[in-house]
JSON list of C-alpha atoms in Angstrom, two decimals:
[
{"chain": "A", "resi": 1, "resn": "UNK", "atom": "CA", "xyz": [10.43, 224.83, 41.95]},
{"chain": "A", "resi": 2, "resn": "UNK", "atom": "CA", "xyz": [12.86, 221.85, 40.81]},
{"chain": "A", "resi": 3, "resn": "UNK", "atom": "CA", "xyz": [14.97, 223.29, 37.72]},
{"chain": "A", "resi": 4, "resn": "UNK", "atom": "CA", "xyz": [17.69, 220.53, 38.57]},
{"chain": "A", "resi": 5, "resn": "UNK", "atom": "CA", "xyz": [19.61, 219.08, 35.71]},
{"chain": "A", "resi": 6, "resn": "UNK", "atom": "CA", "xyz": [22.49, 216.50, 34.91]},
{"chain": "A", "resi": 7, "resn": "UNK", "atom": "CA", "xyz": [25.47, 217.10, 33.37]},
{"chain": "A", "resi": 8, "resn": "UNK", "atom": "CA", "xyz": [28.74, 215.47, 32.31]},
{"chain": "A", "resi": 9, "resn": "UNK", "atom": "CA", "xyz": [30.59, 217.48, 35.28]},
{"chain": "A", "resi": 10, "resn": "UNK", "atom": "CA", "xyz": [28.00, 217.08, 37.59]},
{"chain": "A", "resi": 11, "resn": "UNK", "atom": "CA", "xyz": [24.48, 218.39, 38.87]},
{"chain": "A", "resi": 12, "resn": "UNK", "atom": "CA", "xyz": [23.42, 221.89, 38.65]},
{"chain": "A", "resi": 13, "resn": "UNK", "atom": "CA", "xyz": [20.55, 223.73, 39.44]},
{"chain": "A", "resi": 14, "resn": "UNK", "atom": "CA", "xyz": [19.08, 227.08, 38.55]},
{"chain": "A", "resi": 15, "resn": "UNK", "atom": "CA", "xyz": [19.55, 230.34, 40.87]},
{"chain": "A", "resi": 16, "resn": "UNK", "atom": "CA", "xyz": [17.09, 232.65, 38.94]},
{"chain": "A", "resi": 17, "resn": "UNK", "atom": "CA", "xyz": [13.87, 231.72, 37.62]},
{"chain": "A", "resi": 18, "resn": "UNK", "atom": "CA", "xyz": [14.44, 230.92, 33.64]},
{"chain": "A", "resi": 19, "resn": "UNK", "atom": "CA", "xyz": [12.55, 231.96, 30.82]},
{"chain": "A", "resi": 20, "resn": "UNK", "atom": "CA", "xyz": [11.01, 229.19, 29.02]},
{"chain": "A", "resi": 21, "resn": "UNK", "atom": "CA", "xyz": [9.35, 226.90, 31.57]},
{"chain": "A", "resi": 22, "resn": "UNK", "atom": "CA", "xyz": [5.92, 225.99, 31.36]},
{"chain": "A", "resi": 23, "resn": "UNK", "atom": "CA", "xyz": [5.10, 227.37, 35.08]},
{"chain": "A", "resi": 24, "resn": "UNK", "atom": "CA", "xyz": [7.37, 230.18, 35.23]},
{"chain": "A", "resi": 25, "resn": "UNK", "atom": "CA", "xyz": [5.20, 233.11, 34.20]},
{"chain": "A", "resi": 26, "resn": "UNK", "atom": "CA", "xyz": [2.89, 231.87, 37.28]},
{"chain": "A", "resi": 27, "resn": "UNK", "atom": "CA", "xyz": [5.65, 231.40, 39.54]},
{"chain": "A", "resi": 28, "resn": "UNK", "atom": "CA", "xyz": [6.93, 235.10, 38.97]},
{"chain": "A", "resi": 29, "resn": "UNK", "atom": "CA", "xyz": [3.32, 236.52, 39.05]},
{"chain": "A", "resi": 30, "resn": "UNK", "atom": "CA", "xyz": [2.86, 234.97, 42.56]},
{"chain": "A", "resi": 31, "resn": "UNK", "atom": "CA", "xyz": [5.49, 236.43, 43.87]},
{"chain": "A", "resi": 32, "resn": "UNK", "atom": "CA", "xyz": [5.34, 239.69, 42.42]},
{"chain": "A", "resi": 33, "resn": "UNK", "atom": "CA", "xyz": [1.85, 239.83, 44.24]},
{"chain": "A", "resi": 34, "resn": "UNK", "atom": "CA", "xyz": [3.13, 238.62, 47.42]},
{"chain": "A", "resi": 35, "resn": "UNK", "atom": "CA", "xyz": [5.66, 241.13, 47.37]},
{"chain": "A", "resi": 36, "resn": "UNK", "atom": "CA", "xyz": [3.42, 243.88, 46.65]},
{"chain": "A", "resi": 37, "resn": "UNK", "atom": "CA", "xyz": [0.16, 242.96, 48.79]},
{"chain": "A", "resi": 38, "resn": "UNK", "atom": "CA", "xyz": [-1.31, 245.18, 50.60]},
{"chain": "A", "resi": 39, "resn": "UNK", "atom": "CA", "xyz": [-0.39, 248.16, 48.61]},
{"chain": "A", "resi": 40, "resn": "UNK", "atom": "CA", "xyz": [-3.50, 250.28, 47.46]},
{"chain": "A", "resi": 41, "resn": "UNK", "atom": "CA", "xyz": [-3.37, 251.82, 43.79]},
{"chain": "A", "resi": 42, "resn": "UNK", "atom": "CA", "xyz": [-1.06, 249.44, 42.65]},
{"chain": "A", "resi": 43, "resn": "UNK", "atom": "CA", "xyz": [-1.98, 246.70, 39.75]},
{"chain": "A", "resi": 44, "resn": "UNK", "atom": "CA", "xyz": [0.82, 244.05, 38.44]},
{"chain": "A", "resi": 45, "resn": "UNK", "atom": "CA", "xyz": [0.14, 242.09, 35.64]},
{"chain": "A", "resi": 46, "resn": "UNK", "atom": "CA", "xyz": [3.48, 239.88, 34.79]},
{"chain": "A", "resi": 47, "resn": "UNK", "atom": "CA", "xyz": [6.50, 242.41, 34.81]},
{"chain": "A", "resi": 48, "resn": "UNK", "atom": "CA", "xyz": [4.13, 245.49, 34.43]},
{"chain": "A", "resi": 49, "resn": "UNK", "atom": "CA", "xyz": [3.09, 247.42, 37.56]},
{"chain": "A", "resi": 50, "resn": "UNK", "atom": "CA", "xyz": [0.42, 250.14, 37.23]},
{"chain": "A", "resi": 51, "resn": "UNK", "atom": "CA", "xyz": [-0.06, 252.97, 39.67]},
{"chain": "A", "resi": 52, "resn": "UNK", "atom": "CA", "xyz": [-3.07, 254.86, 40.08]},
{"chain": "A", "resi": 53, "resn": "UNK", "atom": "CA", "xyz": [-4.54, 257.88, 41.83]},
{"chain": "A", "resi": 54, "resn": "UNK", "atom": "CA", "xyz": [-8.16, 258.76, 42.62]},
{"chain": "A", "resi": 55, "resn": "UNK", "atom": "CA", "xyz": [-9.87, 262.24, 43.88]},
{"chain": "A", "resi": 56, "resn": "UNK", "atom": "CA", "xyz": [-12.57, 264.53, 42.81]},
{"chain": "A", "resi": 57, "resn": "UNK", "atom": "CA", "xyz": [-10.11, 266.48, 40.79]},
{"chain": "A", "resi": 58, "resn": "UNK", "atom": "CA", "xyz": [-6.59, 266.46, 39.16]},
{"chain": "A", "resi": 59, "resn": "UNK", "atom": "CA", "xyz": [-4.87, 267.76, 42.35]},
{"chain": "A", "resi": 60, "resn": "UNK", "atom": "CA", "xyz": [-6.19, 265.37, 44.71]},
{"chain": "A", "resi": 61, "resn": "UNK", "atom": "CA", "xyz": [-5.60, 262.62, 42.23]},
{"chain": "A", "resi": 62, "resn": "UNK", "atom": "CA", "xyz": [-1.93, 263.40, 41.70]},
{"chain": "A", "resi": 63, "resn": "UNK", "atom": "CA", "xyz": [-1.40, 263.56, 45.46]},
{"chain": "A", "resi": 64, "resn": "UNK", "atom": "CA", "xyz": [-2.81, 260.18, 46.02]},
{"chain": "A", "resi": 65, "resn": "UNK", "atom": "CA", "xyz": [-0.87, 259.03, 43.34]},
{"chain": "A", "resi": 66, "resn": "UNK", "atom": "CA", "xyz": [2.46, 260.26, 44.35]},
{"chain": "A", "resi": 67, "resn": "UNK", "atom": "CA", "xyz": [1.70, 258.85, 47.76]},
{"chain": "A", "resi": 68, "resn": "UNK", "atom": "CA", "xyz": [0.88, 255.55, 46.40]},
{"chain": "A", "resi": 69, "resn": "UNK", "atom": "CA", "xyz": [3.74, 255.48, 44.34]},
{"chain": "A", "resi": 70, "resn": "UNK", "atom": "CA", "xyz": [6.26, 256.27, 47.48]},
{"chain": "A", "resi": 71, "resn": "UNK", "atom": "CA", "xyz": [4.62, 253.21, 48.97]},
{"chain": "A", "resi": 72, "resn": "UNK", "atom": "CA", "xyz": [5.41, 251.35, 46.00]},
{"chain": "A", "resi": 73, "resn": "UNK", "atom": "CA", "xyz": [8.98, 252.56, 46.06]},
{"chain": "A", "resi": 74, "resn": "UNK", "atom": "CA", "xyz": [9.62, 251.51, 49.56]},
{"chain": "A", "resi": 75, "resn": "UNK", "atom": "CA", "xyz": [8.09, 248.25, 49.33]},
{"chain": "A", "resi": 76, "resn": "UNK", "atom": "CA", "xyz": [10.34, 247.50, 46.15]},
{"chain": "A", "resi": 77, "resn": "UNK", "atom": "CA", "xyz": [13.68, 248.62, 48.27]},
{"chain": "A", "resi": 78, "resn": "UNK", "atom": "CA", "xyz": [12.41, 245.94, 50.95]},
{"chain": "A", "resi": 79, "resn": "UNK", "atom": "CA", "xyz": [11.83, 243.19, 48.84]},
{"chain": "A", "resi": 80, "resn": "UNK", "atom": "CA", "xyz": [14.47, 243.87, 46.28]},
{"chain": "A", "resi": 81, "resn": "UNK", "atom": "CA", "xyz": [12.85, 244.45, 43.28]},
{"chain": "A", "resi": 82, "resn": "UNK", "atom": "CA", "xyz": [14.50, 246.64, 40.87]},
{"chain": "A", "resi": 83, "resn": "UNK", "atom": "CA", "xyz": [12.66, 249.12, 38.24]},
{"chain": "A", "resi": 84, "resn": "UNK", "atom": "CA", "xyz": [13.98, 249.52, 35.14]},
{"chain": "A", "resi": 85, "resn": "UNK", "atom": "CA", "xyz": [14.12, 253.12, 34.72]},
{"chain": "A", "resi": 86, "resn": "UNK", "atom": "CA", "xyz": [14.03, 253.38, 30.93]},
{"chain": "A", "resi": 87, "resn": "UNK", "atom": "CA", "xyz": [10.59, 252.00, 30.54]},
{"chain": "A", "resi": 88, "resn": "UNK", "atom": "CA", "xyz": [9.23, 253.85, 34.13]},
{"chain": "A", "resi": 89, "resn": "UNK", "atom": "CA", "xyz": [6.63, 256.03, 32.87]},
{"chain": "A", "resi": 90, "resn": "UNK", "atom": "CA", "xyz": [5.35, 258.62, 35.55]},
{"chain": "A", "resi": 91, "resn": "UNK", "atom": "CA", "xyz": [2.06, 261.11, 35.60]},
{"chain": "A", "resi": 92, "resn": "UNK", "atom": "CA", "xyz": [0.27, 259.86, 32.44]},
{"chain": "A", "resi": 93, "resn": "UNK", "atom": "CA", "xyz": [-3.63, 260.80, 32.13]},
{"chain": "A", "resi": 94, "resn": "UNK", "atom": "CA", "xyz": [-3.57, 257.77, 30.08]},
{"chain": "A", "resi": 95, "resn": "UNK", "atom": "CA", "xyz": [-1.71, 254.54, 29.69]},
{"chain": "A", "resi": 96, "resn": "UNK", "atom": "CA", "xyz": [-2.16, 251.42, 27.55]},
{"chain": "A", "resi": 97, "resn": "UNK", "atom": "CA", "xyz": [-2.89, 248.62, 30.22]},
{"chain": "A", "resi": 98, "resn": "UNK", "atom": "CA", "xyz": [-3.73, 244.83, 29.35]},
{"chain": "A", "resi": 99, "resn": "UNK", "atom": "CA", "xyz": [-4.41, 245.90, 25.53]},
{"chain": "A", "resi": 100, "resn": "UNK", "atom": "CA", "xyz": [-7.32, 248.36, 26.87]},
{"chain": "A", "resi": 101, "resn": "UNK", "atom": "CA", "xyz": [-6.41, 252.54, 27.72]},
{"chain": "A", "resi": 102, "resn": "UNK", "atom": "CA", "xyz": [-7.21, 254.13, 30.79]},
{"chain": "A", "resi": 103, "resn": "UNK", "atom": "CA", "xyz": [-8.07, 257.45, 30.82]},
{"chain": "A", "resi": 104, "resn": "UNK", "atom": "CA", "xyz": [-9.21, 260.11, 33.52]},
{"chain": "A", "resi": 105, "resn": "UNK", "atom": "CA", "xyz": [-12.63, 259.29, 31.85]},
{"chain": "A", "resi": 106, "resn": "UNK", "atom": "CA", "xyz": [-12.80, 255.91, 31.99]},
{"chain": "A", "resi": 107, "resn": "UNK", "atom": "CA", "xyz": [-12.13, 252.63, 30.08]},
{"chain": "A", "resi": 108, "resn": "UNK", "atom": "CA", "xyz": [-11.23, 252.65, 26.29]},
{"chain": "A", "resi": 109, "resn": "UNK", "atom": "CA", "xyz": [-10.61, 250.43, 23.36]},
{"chain": "A", "resi": 110, "resn": "UNK", "atom": "CA", "xyz": [-6.60, 250.31, 22.79]},
{"chain": "A", "resi": 111, "resn": "UNK", "atom": "CA", "xyz": [-6.47, 252.92, 19.58]},
{"chain": "A", "resi": 112, "resn": "UNK", "atom": "CA", "xyz": [-4.16, 249.87, 17.73]},
{"chain": "A", "resi": 113, "resn": "UNK", "atom": "CA", "xyz": [-7.05, 247.41, 18.08]},
{"chain": "A", "resi": 114, "resn": "UNK", "atom": "CA", "xyz": [-9.42, 249.54, 16.55]},
{"chain": "A", "resi": 115, "resn": "UNK", "atom": "CA", "xyz": [-7.17, 250.22, 13.61]},
{"chain": "A", "resi": 116, "resn": "UNK", "atom": "CA", "xyz": [-6.40, 246.45, 12.92]},
{"chain": "A", "resi": 117, "resn": "UNK", "atom": "CA", "xyz": [-10.05, 246.01, 12.59]},
{"chain": "A", "resi": 118, "resn": "UNK", "atom": "CA", "xyz": [-10.78, 249.16, 10.62]},
{"chain": "A", "resi": 119, "resn": "UNK", "atom": "CA", "xyz": [-8.19, 248.37, 7.92]},
{"chain": "A", "resi": 120, "resn": "UNK", "atom": "CA", "xyz": [-8.54, 244.27, 7.95]},
{"chain": "A", "resi": 121, "resn": "UNK", "atom": "CA", "xyz": [-10.14, 243.21, 4.46]},
{"chain": "A", "resi": 122, "resn": "UNK", "atom": "CA", "xyz": [-13.12, 240.59, 4.49]},
{"chain": "A", "resi": 123, "resn": "UNK", "atom": "CA", "xyz": [-12.03, 237.08, 5.47]},
{"chain": "A", "resi": 124, "resn": "UNK", "atom": "CA", "xyz": [-11.38, 234.76, 2.69]},
{"chain": "A", "resi": 125, "resn": "UNK", "atom": "CA", "xyz": [-11.66, 231.60, 4.84]},
{"chain": "A", "resi": 126, "resn": "UNK", "atom": "CA", "xyz": [-12.38, 229.88, 8.09]},
{"chain": "A", "resi": 127, "resn": "UNK", "atom": "CA", "xyz": [-9.18, 230.90, 9.59]},
{"chain": "A", "resi": 128, "resn": "UNK", "atom": "CA", "xyz": [-9.87, 234.27, 8.60]},
{"chain": "A", "resi": 129, "resn": "UNK", "atom": "CA", "xyz": [-12.95, 234.28, 10.36]},
{"chain": "A", "resi": 130, "resn": "UNK", "atom": "CA", "xyz": [-11.27, 232.71, 13.31]},
{"chain": "A", "resi": 131, "resn": "UNK", "atom": "CA", "xyz": [-8.99, 235.83, 13.60]},
{"chain": "A", "resi": 132, "resn": "UNK", "atom": "CA", "xyz": [-11.48, 238.23, 13.36]},
{"chain": "A", "resi": 133, "resn": "UNK", "atom": "CA", "xyz": [-13.62, 236.67, 16.29]},
{"chain": "A", "resi": 134, "resn": "UNK", "atom": "CA", "xyz": [-10.72, 236.45, 18.30]},
{"chain": "A", "resi": 135, "resn": "UNK", "atom": "CA", "xyz": [-9.99, 240.03, 17.62]},
{"chain": "A", "resi": 136, "resn": "UNK", "atom": "CA", "xyz": [-13.51, 241.18, 18.25]},
{"chain": "A", "resi": 137, "resn": "UNK", "atom": "CA", "xyz": [-13.73, 238.58, 21.50]},
{"chain": "A", "resi": 138, "resn": "UNK", "atom": "CA", "xyz": [-11.26, 240.62, 23.17]},
{"chain": "A", "resi": 139, "resn": "UNK", "atom": "CA", "xyz": [-12.84, 244.32, 22.95]},
{"chain": "A", "resi": 140, "resn": "UNK", "atom": "CA", "xyz": [-16.45, 242.07, 23.30]},
{"chain": "A", "resi": 141, "resn": "UNK", "atom": "CA", "xyz": [-17.09, 244.23, 26.56]},
{"chain": "A", "resi": 142, "resn": "UNK", "atom": "CA", "xyz": [-17.17, 247.34, 24.69]},
{"chain": "A", "resi": 143, "resn": "UNK", "atom": "CA", "xyz": [-19.67, 246.79, 22.40]},
{"chain": "A", "resi": 144, "resn": "UNK", "atom": "CA", "xyz": [-23.12, 246.27, 22.67]},
{"chain": "A", "resi": 145, "resn": "UNK", "atom": "CA", "xyz": [-25.19, 243.37, 20.76]},
{"chain": "A", "resi": 146, "resn": "UNK", "atom": "CA", "xyz": [-21.77, 242.23, 19.19]},
{"chain": "A", "resi": 147, "resn": "UNK", "atom": "CA", "xyz": [-22.63, 238.67, 19.30]},
{"chain": "A", "resi": 148, "resn": "UNK", "atom": "CA", "xyz": [-25.97, 238.84, 17.12]},
{"chain": "A", "resi": 149, "resn": "UNK", "atom": "CA", "xyz": [-23.94, 241.51, 14.73]},
{"chain": "A", "resi": 150, "resn": "UNK", "atom": "CA", "xyz": [-21.40, 238.28, 14.36]},
{"chain": "A", "resi": 151, "resn": "UNK", "atom": "CA", "xyz": [-23.62, 235.49, 14.00]},
{"chain": "A", "resi": 152, "resn": "UNK", "atom": "CA", "xyz": [-24.01, 235.69, 10.20]},
{"chain": "A", "resi": 153, "resn": "UNK", "atom": "CA", "xyz": [-19.94, 235.48, 10.17]},
{"chain": "A", "resi": 154, "resn": "UNK", "atom": "CA", "xyz": [-19.63, 233.12, 13.19]},
{"chain": "A", "resi": 155, "resn": "UNK", "atom": "CA", "xyz": [-21.81, 230.75, 11.30]},
{"chain": "A", "resi": 156, "resn": "UNK", "atom": "CA", "xyz": [-19.13, 229.72, 8.50]},
{"chain": "A", "resi": 157, "resn": "UNK", "atom": "CA", "xyz": [-17.21, 228.39, 11.23]},
{"chain": "A", "resi": 158, "resn": "UNK", "atom": "CA", "xyz": [-19.65, 225.82, 11.65]},
{"chain": "A", "resi": 159, "resn": "UNK", "atom": "CA", "xyz": [-18.26, 222.10, 11.16]},
{"chain": "A", "resi": 160, "resn": "UNK", "atom": "CA", "xyz": [-20.52, 221.27, 8.30]},
{"chain": "A", "resi": 161, "resn": "UNK", "atom": "CA", "xyz": [-20.71, 225.08, 6.71]},
{"chain": "A", "resi": 162, "resn": "UNK", "atom": "CA", "xyz": [-20.42, 225.73, 3.24]},
{"chain": "A", "resi": 163, "resn": "UNK", "atom": "CA", "xyz": [-18.04, 228.88, 2.25]},
{"chain": "A", "resi": 164, "resn": "UNK", "atom": "CA", "xyz": [-20.08, 231.72, 1.40]},
{"chain": "A", "resi": 165, "resn": "UNK", "atom": "CA", "xyz": [-19.14, 235.40, 1.86]},
{"chain": "A", "resi": 166, "resn": "UNK", "atom": "CA", "xyz": [-22.46, 236.81, 0.67]},
{"chain": "A", "resi": 167, "resn": "UNK", "atom": "CA", "xyz": [-23.86, 240.04, 1.10]},
{"chain": "A", "resi": 168, "resn": "UNK", "atom": "CA", "xyz": [-25.33, 239.14, 4.78]},
{"chain": "A", "resi": 169, "resn": "UNK", "atom": "CA", "xyz": [-21.84, 238.61, 6.14]},
{"chain": "A", "resi": 170, "resn": "UNK", "atom": "CA", "xyz": [-20.34, 241.91, 4.52]},
{"chain": "A", "resi": 171, "resn": "UNK", "atom": "CA", "xyz": [-23.17, 244.10, 6.47]},
{"chain": "A", "resi": 172, "resn": "UNK", "atom": "CA", "xyz": [-22.26, 242.33, 9.42]},
{"chain": "A", "resi": 173, "resn": "UNK", "atom": "CA", "xyz": [-18.54, 242.99, 8.88]},
{"chain": "A", "resi": 174, "resn": "UNK", "atom": "CA", "xyz": [-19.36, 246.80, 8.03]},
{"chain": "A", "resi": 175, "resn": "UNK", "atom": "CA", "xyz": [-21.49, 246.85, 11.41]},
{"chain": "A", "resi": 176, "resn": "UNK", "atom": "CA", "xyz": [-18.50, 245.73, 13.50]},
{"chain": "A", "resi": 177, "resn": "UNK", "atom": "CA", "xyz": [-16.03, 248.24, 11.69]},
{"chain": "A", "resi": 178, "resn": "UNK", "atom": "CA", "xyz": [-18.73, 250.77, 12.56]},
{"chain": "A", "resi": 179, "resn": "UNK", "atom": "CA", "xyz": [-18.84, 249.53, 16.09]},
{"chain": "A", "resi": 180, "resn": "UNK", "atom": "CA", "xyz": [-15.45, 249.55, 16.82]},
{"chain": "A", "resi": 181, "resn": "UNK", "atom": "CA", "xyz": [-14.76, 253.18, 15.61]},
{"chain": "A", "resi": 182, "resn": "UNK", "atom": "CA", "xyz": [-17.78, 254.61, 17.84]},
{"chain": "A", "resi": 183, "resn": "UNK", "atom": "CA", "xyz": [-17.12, 252.90, 21.18]},
{"chain": "A", "resi": 184, "resn": "UNK", "atom": "CA", "xyz": [-18.32, 254.05, 24.15]},
{"chain": "A", "resi": 185, "resn": "UNK", "atom": "CA", "xyz": [-16.56, 254.80, 27.09]},
{"chain": "A", "resi": 186, "resn": "UNK", "atom": "CA", "xyz": [-16.96, 252.36, 29.93]},
{"chain": "A", "resi": 187, "resn": "UNK", "atom": "CA", "xyz": [-16.83, 253.74, 33.57]},
{"chain": "A", "resi": 188, "resn": "UNK", "atom": "CA", "xyz": [-14.51, 252.18, 35.93]},
{"chain": "A", "resi": 189, "resn": "UNK", "atom": "CA", "xyz": [-16.10, 250.08, 38.47]},
{"chain": "A", "resi": 190, "resn": "UNK", "atom": "CA", "xyz": [-17.08, 251.99, 42.03]},
{"chain": "A", "resi": 191, "resn": "UNK", "atom": "CA", "xyz": [-18.24, 249.75, 44.59]},
{"chain": "A", "resi": 192, "resn": "UNK", "atom": "CA", "xyz": [-19.99, 252.69, 46.42]},
{"chain": "A", "resi": 193, "resn": "UNK", "atom": "CA", "xyz": [-21.87, 253.13, 43.42]},
{"chain": "A", "resi": 194, "resn": "UNK", "atom": "CA", "xyz": [-25.41, 251.68, 42.45]},
{"chain": "A", "resi": 195, "resn": "UNK", "atom": "CA", "xyz": [-25.18, 248.92, 39.62]},
{"chain": "A", "resi": 196, "resn": "UNK", "atom": "CA", "xyz": [-28.43, 248.28, 37.27]},
{"chain": "A", "resi": 197, "resn": "UNK", "atom": "CA", "xyz": [-28.15, 244.94, 34.77]},
{"chain": "A", "resi": 198, "resn": "UNK", "atom": "CA", "xyz": [-30.19, 245.60, 31.31]},
{"chain": "A", "resi": 199, "resn": "UNK", "atom": "CA", "xyz": [-31.33, 242.21, 29.93]},
{"chain": "A", "resi": 200, "resn": "UNK", "atom": "CA", "xyz": [-32.47, 242.06, 26.45]},
{"chain": "A", "resi": 201, "resn": "UNK", "atom": "CA", "xyz": [-33.33, 238.80, 23.98]},
{"chain": "A", "resi": 202, "resn": "UNK", "atom": "CA", "xyz": [-33.75, 238.11, 20.42]},
{"chain": "A", "resi": 203, "resn": "UNK", "atom": "CA", "xyz": [-34.45, 235.51, 18.44]},
{"chain": "A", "resi": 204, "resn": "UNK", "atom": "CA", "xyz": [-30.48, 234.87, 17.31]},
{"chain": "A", "resi": 205, "resn": "UNK", "atom": "CA", "xyz": [-28.99, 236.17, 20.87]},
{"chain": "A", "resi": 206, "resn": "UNK", "atom": "CA", "xyz": [-28.79, 237.46, 24.46]},
{"chain": "A", "resi": 207, "resn": "UNK", "atom": "CA", "xyz": [-27.62, 240.52, 25.81]},
{"chain": "A", "resi": 208, "resn": "UNK", "atom": "CA", "xyz": [-27.15, 242.47, 28.99]},
{"chain": "A", "resi": 209, "resn": "UNK", "atom": "CA", "xyz": [-25.52, 246.21, 29.67]},
{"chain": "A", "resi": 210, "resn": "UNK", "atom": "CA", "xyz": [-24.18, 246.62, 33.84]},
{"chain": "A", "resi": 211, "resn": "UNK", "atom": "CA", "xyz": [-24.48, 249.95, 34.26]},
{"chain": "A", "resi": 212, "resn": "UNK", "atom": "CA", "xyz": [-23.27, 252.30, 37.09]},
{"chain": "A", "resi": 213, "resn": "UNK", "atom": "CA", "xyz": [-25.37, 255.07, 37.87]},
{"chain": "A", "resi": 214, "resn": "UNK", "atom": "CA", "xyz": [-26.24, 255.38, 34.45]},
{"chain": "A", "resi": 215, "resn": "UNK", "atom": "CA", "xyz": [-22.88, 255.04, 32.49]},
{"chain": "A", "resi": 216, "resn": "UNK", "atom": "CA", "xyz": [-21.76, 251.75, 31.22]},
{"chain": "A", "resi": 217, "resn": "UNK", "atom": "CA", "xyz": [-19.20, 249.27, 32.92]},
{"chain": "A", "resi": 218, "resn": "UNK", "atom": "CA", "xyz": [-19.62, 246.35, 30.36]},
{"chain": "A", "resi": 219, "resn": "UNK", "atom": "CA", "xyz": [-21.66, 244.84, 27.63]},
{"chain": "A", "resi": 220, "resn": "UNK", "atom": "CA", "xyz": [-22.07, 241.15, 27.23]},
{"chain": "A", "resi": 221, "resn": "UNK", "atom": "CA", "xyz": [-23.73, 239.42, 24.60]},
{"chain": "A", "resi": 222, "resn": "UNK", "atom": "CA", "xyz": [-23.96, 235.52, 23.28]},
{"chain": "A", "resi": 223, "resn": "UNK", "atom": "CA", "xyz": [-25.25, 234.08, 20.25]},
{"chain": "A", "resi": 224, "resn": "UNK", "atom": "CA", "xyz": [-27.81, 231.33, 20.75]},
{"chain": "A", "resi": 225, "resn": "UNK", "atom": "CA", "xyz": [-27.06, 227.81, 19.36]},
{"chain": "A", "resi": 226, "resn": "UNK", "atom": "CA", "xyz": [-29.25, 225.71, 17.55]},
{"chain": "A", "resi": 227, "resn": "UNK", "atom": "CA", "xyz": [-30.68, 223.70, 19.96]},
{"chain": "A", "resi": 228, "resn": "UNK", "atom": "CA", "xyz": [-31.56, 226.91, 22.04]},
{"chain": "A", "resi": 229, "resn": "UNK", "atom": "CA", "xyz": [-33.56, 228.41, 19.23]}
]
């Protein structure tokens, strides 16, 4: 990447990747992925590196984790990657990663996101509806038929829609709050286990669930456009 710039004292070029450039995050991500390529049980996103262990019981999973961690540290030494020990967390049974909580039993919604929606006041304008839709969309994989439930609220974002927060929208809003406070725990995808997809449709939307031996892996739904009804 070219970062040369001209000054009255000559031309200079960055020796390290600077913050703020449009391509900085993509370049950093690619370099880190290349440096850690081939390491099993290691996931990196931006400057966060996650190491996980698997096994039939906690002792086996702990041993698997420790072996993977040792290989990661060896690779970091080889590649000249330095890790901030003040941000290092070891032997955690659950962690927040990419806005979700990863735990022994499966994938769970980040409690902070649940709290934010639960304590949210009803929207008073289109901007508030869009914020609510954005928050819900981020955790939609946990919420069965969420597009159908949100349809009365999302309807207010239409270009020529007249703003009216009626009983219909309030009931939908309360359903969303209830749904996020009682979400299912999603199973981690395992390529060795049999998968099943269940689909359904109604007058307002489409829905599906990906199951792994009867355990939900992800939910998906979409509201139908007026031209599709």
